[in-house]
Short mmCIF file of C-alpha atoms in Angstrom, two decimals:
data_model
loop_
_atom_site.label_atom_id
_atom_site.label_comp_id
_atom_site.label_asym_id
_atom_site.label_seq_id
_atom_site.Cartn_x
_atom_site.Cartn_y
_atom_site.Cartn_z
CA UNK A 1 0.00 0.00 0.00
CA UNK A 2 0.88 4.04 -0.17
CA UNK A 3 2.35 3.89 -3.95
CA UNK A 4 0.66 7.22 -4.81
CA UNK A 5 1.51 6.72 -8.38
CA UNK A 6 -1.52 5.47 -9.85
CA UNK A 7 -0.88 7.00 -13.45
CA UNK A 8 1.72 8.58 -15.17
CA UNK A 9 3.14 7.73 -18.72
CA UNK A 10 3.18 4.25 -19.51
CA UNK A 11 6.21 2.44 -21.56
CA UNK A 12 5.34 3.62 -25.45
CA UNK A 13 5.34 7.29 -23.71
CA UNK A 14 1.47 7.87 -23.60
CA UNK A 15 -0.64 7.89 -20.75
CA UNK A 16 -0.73 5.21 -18.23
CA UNK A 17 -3.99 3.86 -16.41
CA UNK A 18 -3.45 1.63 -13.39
CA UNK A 19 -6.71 -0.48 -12.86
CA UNK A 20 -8.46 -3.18 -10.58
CA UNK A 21 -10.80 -5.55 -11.12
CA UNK A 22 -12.97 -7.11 -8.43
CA UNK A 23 -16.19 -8.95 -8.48
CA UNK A 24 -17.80 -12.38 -6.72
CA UNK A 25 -16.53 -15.99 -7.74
CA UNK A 26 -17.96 -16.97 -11.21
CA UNK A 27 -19.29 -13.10 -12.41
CA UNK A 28 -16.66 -13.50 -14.80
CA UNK A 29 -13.64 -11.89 -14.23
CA UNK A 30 -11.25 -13.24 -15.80
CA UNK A 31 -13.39 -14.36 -19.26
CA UNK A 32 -13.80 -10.26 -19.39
CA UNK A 33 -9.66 -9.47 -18.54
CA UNK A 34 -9.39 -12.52 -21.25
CA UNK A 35 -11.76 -10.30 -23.54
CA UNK A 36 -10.10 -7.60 -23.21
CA UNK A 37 -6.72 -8.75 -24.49
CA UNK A 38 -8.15 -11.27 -26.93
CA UNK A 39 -10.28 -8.04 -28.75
CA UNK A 40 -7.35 -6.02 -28.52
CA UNK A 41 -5.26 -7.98 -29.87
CA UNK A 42 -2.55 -8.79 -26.65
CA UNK A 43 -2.60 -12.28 -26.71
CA UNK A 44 0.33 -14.04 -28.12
CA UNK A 45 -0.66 -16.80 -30.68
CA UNK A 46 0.82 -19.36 -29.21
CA UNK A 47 -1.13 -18.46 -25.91
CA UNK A 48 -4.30 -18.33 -27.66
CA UNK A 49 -3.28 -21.32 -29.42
CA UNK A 50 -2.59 -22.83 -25.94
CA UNK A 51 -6.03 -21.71 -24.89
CA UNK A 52 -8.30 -23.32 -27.86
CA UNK A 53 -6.47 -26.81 -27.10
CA UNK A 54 -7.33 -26.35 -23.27
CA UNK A 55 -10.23 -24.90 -23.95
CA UNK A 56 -13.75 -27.00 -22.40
CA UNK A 57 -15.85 -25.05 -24.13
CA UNK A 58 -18.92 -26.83 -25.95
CA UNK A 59 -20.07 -24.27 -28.10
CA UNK A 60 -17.11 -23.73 -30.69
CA UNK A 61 -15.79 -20.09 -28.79
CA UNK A 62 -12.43 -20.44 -27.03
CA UNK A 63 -12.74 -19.93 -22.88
CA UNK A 64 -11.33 -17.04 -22.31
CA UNK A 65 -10.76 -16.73 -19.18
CA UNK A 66 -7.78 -19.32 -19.04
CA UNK A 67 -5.82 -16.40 -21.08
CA UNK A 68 -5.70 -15.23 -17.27
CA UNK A 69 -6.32 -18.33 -14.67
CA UNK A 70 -2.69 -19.51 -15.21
CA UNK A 71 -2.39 -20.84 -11.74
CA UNK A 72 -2.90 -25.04 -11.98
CA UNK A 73 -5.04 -24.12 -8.47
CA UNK A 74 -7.05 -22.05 -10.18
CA UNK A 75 -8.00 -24.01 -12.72
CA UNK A 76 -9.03 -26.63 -10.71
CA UNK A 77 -11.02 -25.05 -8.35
CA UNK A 78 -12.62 -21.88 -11.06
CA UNK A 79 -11.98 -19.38 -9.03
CA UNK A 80 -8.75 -16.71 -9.26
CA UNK A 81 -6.90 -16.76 -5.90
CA UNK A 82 -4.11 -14.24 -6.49
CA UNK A 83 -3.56 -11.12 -7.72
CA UNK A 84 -2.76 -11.08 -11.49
CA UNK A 85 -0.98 -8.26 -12.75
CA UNK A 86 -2.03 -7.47 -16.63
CA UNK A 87 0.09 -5.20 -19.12
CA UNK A 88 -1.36 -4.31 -22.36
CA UNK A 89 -1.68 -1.30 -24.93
CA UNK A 90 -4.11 0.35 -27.48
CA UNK A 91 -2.93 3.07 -29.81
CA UNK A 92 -4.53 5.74 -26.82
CA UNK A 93 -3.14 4.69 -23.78
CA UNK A 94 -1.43 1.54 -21.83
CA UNK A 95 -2.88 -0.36 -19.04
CA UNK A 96 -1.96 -2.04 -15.63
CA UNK A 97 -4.52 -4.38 -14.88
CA UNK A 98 -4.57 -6.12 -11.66
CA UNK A 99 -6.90 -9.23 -11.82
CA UNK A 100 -7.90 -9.84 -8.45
CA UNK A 101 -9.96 -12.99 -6.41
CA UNK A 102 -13.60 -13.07 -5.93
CA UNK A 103 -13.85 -15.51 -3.00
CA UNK A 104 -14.45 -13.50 -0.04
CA UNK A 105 -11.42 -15.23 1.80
CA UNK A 106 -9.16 -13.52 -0.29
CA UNK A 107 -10.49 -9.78 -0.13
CA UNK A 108 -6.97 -9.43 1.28
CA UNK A 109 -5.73 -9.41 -2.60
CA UNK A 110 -8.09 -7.12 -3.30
CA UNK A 111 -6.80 -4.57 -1.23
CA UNK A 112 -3.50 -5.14 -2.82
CA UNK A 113 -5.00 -5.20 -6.01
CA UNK A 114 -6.91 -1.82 -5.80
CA UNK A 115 -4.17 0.31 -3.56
CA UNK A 116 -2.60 1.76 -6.46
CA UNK A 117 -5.72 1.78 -8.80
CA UNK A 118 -7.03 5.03 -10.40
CA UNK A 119 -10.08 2.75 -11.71
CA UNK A 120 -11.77 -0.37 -10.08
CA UNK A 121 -13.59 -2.30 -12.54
CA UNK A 122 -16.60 -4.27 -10.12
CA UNK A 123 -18.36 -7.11 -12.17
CA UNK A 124 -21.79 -8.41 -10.79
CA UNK A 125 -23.89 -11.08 -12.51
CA UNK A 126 -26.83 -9.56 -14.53
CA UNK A 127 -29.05 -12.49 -12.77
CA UNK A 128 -27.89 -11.80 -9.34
CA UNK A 129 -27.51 -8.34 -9.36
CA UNK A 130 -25.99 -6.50 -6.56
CA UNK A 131 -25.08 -9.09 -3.52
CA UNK A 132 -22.81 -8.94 -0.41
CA UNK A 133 -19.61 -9.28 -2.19
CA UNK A 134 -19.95 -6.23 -4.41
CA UNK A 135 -20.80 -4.20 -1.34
CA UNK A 136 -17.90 -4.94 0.08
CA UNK A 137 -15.40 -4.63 -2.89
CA UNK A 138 -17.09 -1.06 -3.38
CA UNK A 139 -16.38 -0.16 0.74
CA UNK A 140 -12.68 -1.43 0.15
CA UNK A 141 -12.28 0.75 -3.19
CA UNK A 142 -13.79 3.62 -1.20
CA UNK A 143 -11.57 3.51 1.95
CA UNK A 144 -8.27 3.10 -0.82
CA UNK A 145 -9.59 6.51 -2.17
CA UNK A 146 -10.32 4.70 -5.45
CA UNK A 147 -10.80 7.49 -7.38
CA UNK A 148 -13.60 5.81 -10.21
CA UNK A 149 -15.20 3.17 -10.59
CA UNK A 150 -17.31 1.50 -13.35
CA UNK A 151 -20.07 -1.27 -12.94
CA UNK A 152 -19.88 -3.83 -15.11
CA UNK A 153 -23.62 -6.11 -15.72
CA UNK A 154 -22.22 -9.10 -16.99
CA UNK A 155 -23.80 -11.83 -18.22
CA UNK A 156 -26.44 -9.32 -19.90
CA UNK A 157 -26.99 -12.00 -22.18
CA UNK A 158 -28.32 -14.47 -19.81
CA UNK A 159 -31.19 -12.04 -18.98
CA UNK A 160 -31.78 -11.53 -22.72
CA UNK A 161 -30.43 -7.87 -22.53
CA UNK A 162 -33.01 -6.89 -20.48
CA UNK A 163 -32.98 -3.19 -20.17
CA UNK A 164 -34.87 -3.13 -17.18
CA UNK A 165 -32.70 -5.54 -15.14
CA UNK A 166 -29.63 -3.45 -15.88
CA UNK A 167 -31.02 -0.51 -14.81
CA UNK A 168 -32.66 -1.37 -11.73
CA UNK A 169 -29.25 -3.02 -10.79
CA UNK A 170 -27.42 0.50 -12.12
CA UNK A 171 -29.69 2.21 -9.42
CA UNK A 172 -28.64 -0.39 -6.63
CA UNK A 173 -24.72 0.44 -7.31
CA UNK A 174 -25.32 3.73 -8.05
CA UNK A 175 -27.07 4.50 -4.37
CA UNK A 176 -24.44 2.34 -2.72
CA UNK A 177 -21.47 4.32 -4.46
CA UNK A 178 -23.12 7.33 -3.97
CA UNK A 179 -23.53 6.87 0.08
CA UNK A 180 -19.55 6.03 0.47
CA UNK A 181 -18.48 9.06 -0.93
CA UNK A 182 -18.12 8.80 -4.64
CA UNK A 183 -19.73 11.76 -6.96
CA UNK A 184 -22.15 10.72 -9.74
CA UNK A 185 -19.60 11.31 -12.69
CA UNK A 186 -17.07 9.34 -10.81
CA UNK A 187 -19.12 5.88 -11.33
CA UNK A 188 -20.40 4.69 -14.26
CA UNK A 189 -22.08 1.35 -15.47
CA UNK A 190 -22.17 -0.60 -19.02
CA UNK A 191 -24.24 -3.96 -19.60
CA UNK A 192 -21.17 -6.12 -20.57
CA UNK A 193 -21.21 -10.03 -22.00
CA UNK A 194 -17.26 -10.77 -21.74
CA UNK A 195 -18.11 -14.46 -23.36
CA UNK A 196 -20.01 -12.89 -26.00
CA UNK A 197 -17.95 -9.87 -26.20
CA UNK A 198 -20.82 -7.10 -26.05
CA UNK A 199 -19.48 -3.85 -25.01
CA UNK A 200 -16.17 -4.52 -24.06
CA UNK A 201 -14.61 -3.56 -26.46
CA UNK A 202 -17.09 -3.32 -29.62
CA UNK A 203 -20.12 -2.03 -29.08
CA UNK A 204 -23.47 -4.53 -29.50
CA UNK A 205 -26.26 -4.12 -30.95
CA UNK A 206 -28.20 -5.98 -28.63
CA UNK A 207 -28.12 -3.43 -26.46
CA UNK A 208 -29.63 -0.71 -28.22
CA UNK A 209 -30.85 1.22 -25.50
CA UNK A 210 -27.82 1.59 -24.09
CA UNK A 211 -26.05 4.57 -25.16
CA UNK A 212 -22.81 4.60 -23.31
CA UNK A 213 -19.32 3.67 -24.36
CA UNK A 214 -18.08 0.14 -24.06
CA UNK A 215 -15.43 -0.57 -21.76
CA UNK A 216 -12.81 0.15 -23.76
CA UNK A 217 -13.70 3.36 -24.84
CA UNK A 218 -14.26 4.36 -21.51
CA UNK A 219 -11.08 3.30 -20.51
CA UNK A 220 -9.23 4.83 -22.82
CA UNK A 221 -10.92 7.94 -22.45
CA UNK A 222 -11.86 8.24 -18.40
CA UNK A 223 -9.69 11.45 -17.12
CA UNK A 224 -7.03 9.81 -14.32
CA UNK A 225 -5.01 11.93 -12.02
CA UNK A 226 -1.10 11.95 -12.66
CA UNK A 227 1.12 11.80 -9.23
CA UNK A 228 0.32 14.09 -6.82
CA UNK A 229 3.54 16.35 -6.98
CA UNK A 230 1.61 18.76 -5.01
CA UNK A 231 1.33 16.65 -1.93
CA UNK A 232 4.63 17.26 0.64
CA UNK A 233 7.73 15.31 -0.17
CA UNK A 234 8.18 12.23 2.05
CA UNK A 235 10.92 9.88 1.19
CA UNK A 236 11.11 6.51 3.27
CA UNK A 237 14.46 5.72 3.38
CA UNK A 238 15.41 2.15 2.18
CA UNK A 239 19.10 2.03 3.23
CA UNK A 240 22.07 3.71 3.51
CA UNK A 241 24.60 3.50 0.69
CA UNK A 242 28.26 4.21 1.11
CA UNK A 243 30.86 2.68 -0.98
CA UNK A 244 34.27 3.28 0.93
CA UNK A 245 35.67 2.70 -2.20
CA UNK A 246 38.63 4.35 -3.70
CA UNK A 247 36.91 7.01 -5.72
CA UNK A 248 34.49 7.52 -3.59
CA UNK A 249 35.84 7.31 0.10
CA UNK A 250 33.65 9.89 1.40
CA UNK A 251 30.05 8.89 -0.54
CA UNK A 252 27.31 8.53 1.68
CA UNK A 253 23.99 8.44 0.30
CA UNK A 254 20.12 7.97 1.43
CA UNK A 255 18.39 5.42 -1.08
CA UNK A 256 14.59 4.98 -1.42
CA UNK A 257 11.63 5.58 -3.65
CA UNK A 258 10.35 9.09 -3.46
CA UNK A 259 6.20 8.56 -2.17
CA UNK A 260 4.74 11.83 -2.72
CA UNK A 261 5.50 15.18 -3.54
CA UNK A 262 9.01 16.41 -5.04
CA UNK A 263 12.29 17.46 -4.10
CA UNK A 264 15.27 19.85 -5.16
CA UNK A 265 18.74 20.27 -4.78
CA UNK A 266 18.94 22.60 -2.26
CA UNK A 267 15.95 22.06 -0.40
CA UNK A 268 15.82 22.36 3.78
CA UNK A 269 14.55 18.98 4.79
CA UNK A 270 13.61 17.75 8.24
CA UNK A 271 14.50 13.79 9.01
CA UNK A 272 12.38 11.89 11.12
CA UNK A 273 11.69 10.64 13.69
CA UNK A 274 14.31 12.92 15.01
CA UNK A 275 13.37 16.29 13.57
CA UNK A 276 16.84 16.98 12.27
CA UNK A 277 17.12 19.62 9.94
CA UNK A 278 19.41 19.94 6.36
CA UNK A 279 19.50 20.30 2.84
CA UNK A 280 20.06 18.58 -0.26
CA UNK A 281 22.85 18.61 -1.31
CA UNK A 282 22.42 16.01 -4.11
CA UNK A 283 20.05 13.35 -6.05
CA UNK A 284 21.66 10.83 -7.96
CA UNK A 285 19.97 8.01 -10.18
CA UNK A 286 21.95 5.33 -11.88
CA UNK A 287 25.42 6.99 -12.99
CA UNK A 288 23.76 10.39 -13.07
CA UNK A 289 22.71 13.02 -11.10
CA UNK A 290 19.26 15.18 -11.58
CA UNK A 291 18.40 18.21 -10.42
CA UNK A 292 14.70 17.04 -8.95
CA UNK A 293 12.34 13.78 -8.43
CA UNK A 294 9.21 13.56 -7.69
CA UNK A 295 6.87 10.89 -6.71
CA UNK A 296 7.68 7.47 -8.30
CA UNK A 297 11.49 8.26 -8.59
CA UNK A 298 13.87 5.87 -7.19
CA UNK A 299 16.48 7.86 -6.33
CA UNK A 300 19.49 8.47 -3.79
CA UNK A 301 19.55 11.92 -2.22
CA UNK A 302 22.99 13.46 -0.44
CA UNK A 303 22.56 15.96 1.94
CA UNK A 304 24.67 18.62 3.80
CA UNK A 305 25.37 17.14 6.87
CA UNK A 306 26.71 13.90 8.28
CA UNK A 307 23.48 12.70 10.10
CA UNK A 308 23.01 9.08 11.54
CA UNK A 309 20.13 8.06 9.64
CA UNK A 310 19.23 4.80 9.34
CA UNK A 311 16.64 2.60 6.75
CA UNK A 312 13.20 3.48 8.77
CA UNK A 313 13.43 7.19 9.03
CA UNK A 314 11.43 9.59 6.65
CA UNK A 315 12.94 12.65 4.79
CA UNK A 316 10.34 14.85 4.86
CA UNK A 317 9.95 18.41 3.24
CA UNK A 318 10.87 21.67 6.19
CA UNK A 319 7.68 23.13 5.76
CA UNK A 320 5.02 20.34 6.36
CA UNK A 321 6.92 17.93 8.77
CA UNK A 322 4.39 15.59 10.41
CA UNK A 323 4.25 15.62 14.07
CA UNK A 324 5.97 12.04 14.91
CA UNK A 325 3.28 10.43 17.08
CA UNK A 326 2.73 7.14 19.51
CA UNK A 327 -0.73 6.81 19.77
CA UNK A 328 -3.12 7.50 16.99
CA UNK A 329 -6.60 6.63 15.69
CA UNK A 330 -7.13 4.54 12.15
CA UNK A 331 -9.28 2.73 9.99
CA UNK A 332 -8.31 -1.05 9.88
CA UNK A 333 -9.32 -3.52 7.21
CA UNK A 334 -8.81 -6.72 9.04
CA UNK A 335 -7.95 -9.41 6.57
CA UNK A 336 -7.06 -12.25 9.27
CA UNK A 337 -9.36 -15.13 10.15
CA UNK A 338 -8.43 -14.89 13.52
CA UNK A 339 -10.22 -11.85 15.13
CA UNK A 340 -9.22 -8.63 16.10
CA UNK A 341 -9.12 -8.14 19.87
CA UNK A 342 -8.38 -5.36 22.25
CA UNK A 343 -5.01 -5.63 24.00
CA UNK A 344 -3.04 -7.78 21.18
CA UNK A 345 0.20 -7.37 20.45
CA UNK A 346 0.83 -6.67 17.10
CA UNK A 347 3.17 -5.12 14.55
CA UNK A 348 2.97 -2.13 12.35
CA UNK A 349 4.57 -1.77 9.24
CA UNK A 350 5.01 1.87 8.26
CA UNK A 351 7.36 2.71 5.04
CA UNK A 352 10.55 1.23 5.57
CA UNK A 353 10.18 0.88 9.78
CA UNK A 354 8.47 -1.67 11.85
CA UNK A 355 7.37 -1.24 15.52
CA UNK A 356 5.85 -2.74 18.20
CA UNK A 357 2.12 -1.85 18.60
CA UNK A 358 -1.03 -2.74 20.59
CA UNK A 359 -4.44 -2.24 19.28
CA UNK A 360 -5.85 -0.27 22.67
CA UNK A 361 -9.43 -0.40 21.52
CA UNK A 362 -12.20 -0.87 18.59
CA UNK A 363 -14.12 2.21 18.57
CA UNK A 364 -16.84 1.00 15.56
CA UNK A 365 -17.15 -1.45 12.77
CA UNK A 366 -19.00 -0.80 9.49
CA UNK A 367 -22.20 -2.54 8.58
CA UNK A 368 -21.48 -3.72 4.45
CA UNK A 369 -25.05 -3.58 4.06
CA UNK A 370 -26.94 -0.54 5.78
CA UNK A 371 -23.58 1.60 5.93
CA UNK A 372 -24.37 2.27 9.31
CA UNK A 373 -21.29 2.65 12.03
CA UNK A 374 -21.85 -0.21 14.66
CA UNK A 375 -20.15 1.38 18.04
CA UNK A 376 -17.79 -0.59 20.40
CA UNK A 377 -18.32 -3.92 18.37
CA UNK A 378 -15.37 -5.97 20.61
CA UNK A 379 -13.78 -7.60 18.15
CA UNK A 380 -13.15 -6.81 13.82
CA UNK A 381 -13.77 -10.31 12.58
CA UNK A 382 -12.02 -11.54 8.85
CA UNK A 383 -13.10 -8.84 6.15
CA UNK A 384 -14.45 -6.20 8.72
CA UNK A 385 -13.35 -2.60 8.37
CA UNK A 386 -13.81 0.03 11.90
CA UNK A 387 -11.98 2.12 13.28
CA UNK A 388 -9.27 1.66 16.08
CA UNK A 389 -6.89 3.46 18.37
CA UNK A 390 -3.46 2.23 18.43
CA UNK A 391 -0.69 2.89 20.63
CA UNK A 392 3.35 2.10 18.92
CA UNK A 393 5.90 1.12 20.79
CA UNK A 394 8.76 4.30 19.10
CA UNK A 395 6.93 7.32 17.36
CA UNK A 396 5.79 7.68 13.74
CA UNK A 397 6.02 10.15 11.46
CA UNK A 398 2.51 9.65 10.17
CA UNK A 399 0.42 12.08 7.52
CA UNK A 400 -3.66 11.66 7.33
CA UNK A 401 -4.47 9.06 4.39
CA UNK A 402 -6.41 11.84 3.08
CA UNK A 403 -3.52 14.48 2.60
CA UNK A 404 -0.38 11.59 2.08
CA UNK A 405 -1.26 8.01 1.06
CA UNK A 406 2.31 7.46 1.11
CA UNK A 407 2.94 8.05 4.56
CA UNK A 408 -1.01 7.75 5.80
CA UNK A 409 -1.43 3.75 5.89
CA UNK A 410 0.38 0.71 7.09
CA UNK A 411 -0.03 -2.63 7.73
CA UNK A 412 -0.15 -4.69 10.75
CA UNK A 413 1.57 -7.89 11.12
CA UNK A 414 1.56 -10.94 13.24
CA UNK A 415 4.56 -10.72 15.35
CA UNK A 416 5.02 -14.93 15.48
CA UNK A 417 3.87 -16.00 11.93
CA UNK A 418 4.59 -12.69 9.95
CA UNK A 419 1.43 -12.94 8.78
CA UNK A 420 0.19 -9.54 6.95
CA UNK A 421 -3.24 -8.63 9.28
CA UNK A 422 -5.02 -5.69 8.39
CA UNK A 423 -4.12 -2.52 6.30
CA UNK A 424 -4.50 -0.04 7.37
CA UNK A 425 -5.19 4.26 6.82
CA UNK A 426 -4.30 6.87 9.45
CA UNK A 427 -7.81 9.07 10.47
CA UNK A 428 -10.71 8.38 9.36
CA UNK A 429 -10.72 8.40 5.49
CA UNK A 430 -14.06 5.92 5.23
CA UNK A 431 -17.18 8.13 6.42
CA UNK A 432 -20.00 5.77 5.24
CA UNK A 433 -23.45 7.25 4.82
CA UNK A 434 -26.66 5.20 4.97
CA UNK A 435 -28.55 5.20 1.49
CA UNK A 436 -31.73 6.64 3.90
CA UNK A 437 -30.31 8.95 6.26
#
């Protein structure tokens, strides 16, 4: 979690749009990923050739979706239970795709999945409509600050492009979206057969009342926010480079990737957790030096003075140094099927540092299906989000998810197994509103 850089240019120099898809088992994720490629031509033909001989299909149309289930596992049981990472191109723009599971057990993935996504594409089954799992997926998206999202009603076919089933599930979905924050123009919904291949990526004409785009088009065309350069710099630092080497006897450098915001040479900078103050005196990259990075740079900055820094601190820009703090408040998505509890000793993974923590209480929990805030619940059970107070065992230089991503969530860790646990934001970034408040 925290990469802020959820577009940017992709490799052919055009723009780059980092997406997610989520959706329940068997609403046909991966035949609509596979559709994707296959209609835009990014399937190799040995891999489709692969496909057609693996192929179970009765009716004479290769099955997509094995273009994406390469996992033997997957296969076997029909269901995606990792997070598949997609990379392909039209003459507009480039894509990241990250495929992720539908089985509720593995909304963990999904998080992953959808923490760098400026687009979450949610698939629901045109016969089912709307159900638990969607709800969910469209809470996670929210608290990740998900900036869009489209609908997809697959399986229109199956309902015989019904125009009235899409719509009264558009209305569900929108309502939902609408209550956890997202503005009208930010969602948007297209009746979709991915085994058919109706409005993905050409346009059907079984669907004549809708009047939309088709996937494609929109996501080729949806507006998606470059890094946020404005936000303050904050640069995790990885480790500590120095060479001792003949021609450079004297290097010492401060490697990491740069999370938000930009930096100069010559900036003041403040390093935390111990607040002390210097400049830049140099970024180098490779066998070069530049002159500024920004957020998504790997880079190694120099600075004026010999400080004892260490991998864990943050270099953080003068002017908008966060307050390092012990005890804080934060929303948790608990992704462990052992429960939360008060009073367990945990760890929390922030950047490039790890402390010791305790989760000192669980204020609320939030109800998937009403939206409602359920106060002093006791416990977060597997795939519950609330809100908790934590107490670390060393301070952290934390930002608000809301103003820094980067530096505004974390993730908590078993201290025995190593087991990842919850992510998790800083404040309060989820602010759910019930549909009939």
């Amino acid at each position: 979690m925290g990469d802020t850089k959820r577009s940017g240019a992709g490799p052919s120099g055009h723009d780059l749009l980092r997406l997610a898809t989520a959706g329940s088992v068997d609403d046909g994720k991966s035949t609509l990923v596979g559709r994707l490629l296959y209609d835009t031509k990014s399937v190799l033909a040995d891999q489709l050739e692969a496909v057609e001989r693996a192929s179970k299909s009765t009716d004479g149309e290769p099955d997509l979706s094995l273009l994406v289930d390469g996992l033997r596992s997957e296969r076997e049981q029909g269901i995606t239970i990792d997070v598949a990472y997609r990379y392909f191109a039209t003459p507009r723009r480039s894509f990241v795709l990250a495929d992720t599971p539908g089985h509720v057990q593995y909304t963990r993935n999904t998080v992953t999945g959808a923490s760098t996504a400026a687009l979450a594409v949610l698939l629901v089954d045109a016969r089912h409509g709307v159900v638990e799992q969607t709800r969910r997926h469209t809470a996670v998206m929210a608290l990740l600050r998900v900036p869009r999202l489209v609908l997809a009603v697959n399986k229109i076919d199956l309902v015989d492009y019904d125009e009235a089933t899409y719509l009264t599930i558009t209305k569900e979905f929108r309502d939902h979206a609408v209550a956890l924050g997202y503005a009208e123009d930010a969602v948007v919904t297209i009746p979709v057969s991915a085994k058919k291949g109706d409005n993905v990526v050409v346009g059907s004409d079984r669907t004549p009342w809708h009047d939309g785009p088709t996937l494609l088009d929109h996501l080729e065309t949806v507006p998606v926010d470059g890094p946020d350069e404005a936000a303050p710099f904050r640069f995790p630092v990885q480790t500590v480079i120095r060479p001792r080497s003949a021609e450079l006897p004297d290097y010492r450098g401060y490697a990491g990737l740069v999370a938000a915001g930009s930096v100069s040479v010559g900036d003041e900078v403040v390093v935390l957790p111990d607040g002390q103050r210097t400049t830049v005196e140099g970024i180098d990259r490779y066998t070069s030096s530049l002159d500024a990075a920004s957020a998504g740079d790997s880079v190694v900055l120099r600075l004026a003075h010999d400080l004892g820094i260490a991998r864990g601190a943050v270099i953080v820009a003068a002017g908008s140094a966060p307050e390092p703090v012990t005890e804080f408040t934060a929303t948790l998505a608990w992704l462990h099927d052992k429960p939360l509890t008060p009073g367990r000793r945990l760890l929390v993974k922030h950047g490039t540092h790890t402390v010791q923590a305790m989760i000192t209480a669980v204020e609320d929990r939030l109800d998937i299906q009403t939206l409602a805030l359920d106060a002093d619940p006791g416990t977060l059970e597997i795939n519950d989000i609330g809100h908790v107070a934590i107490t670390v065992a060393e301070p952290l230089p934390l930002d608000d998810y809301d103003t820094v991503a980067a530096t505004g969530s974390f993730l908590v860790i078993d201290p025995q197994a190593g087991d990842t646990l919850a992510a998790g934001l800083v404040g309060r970034p989820l602010v759910a509103t019930p549909v009939d408040a």
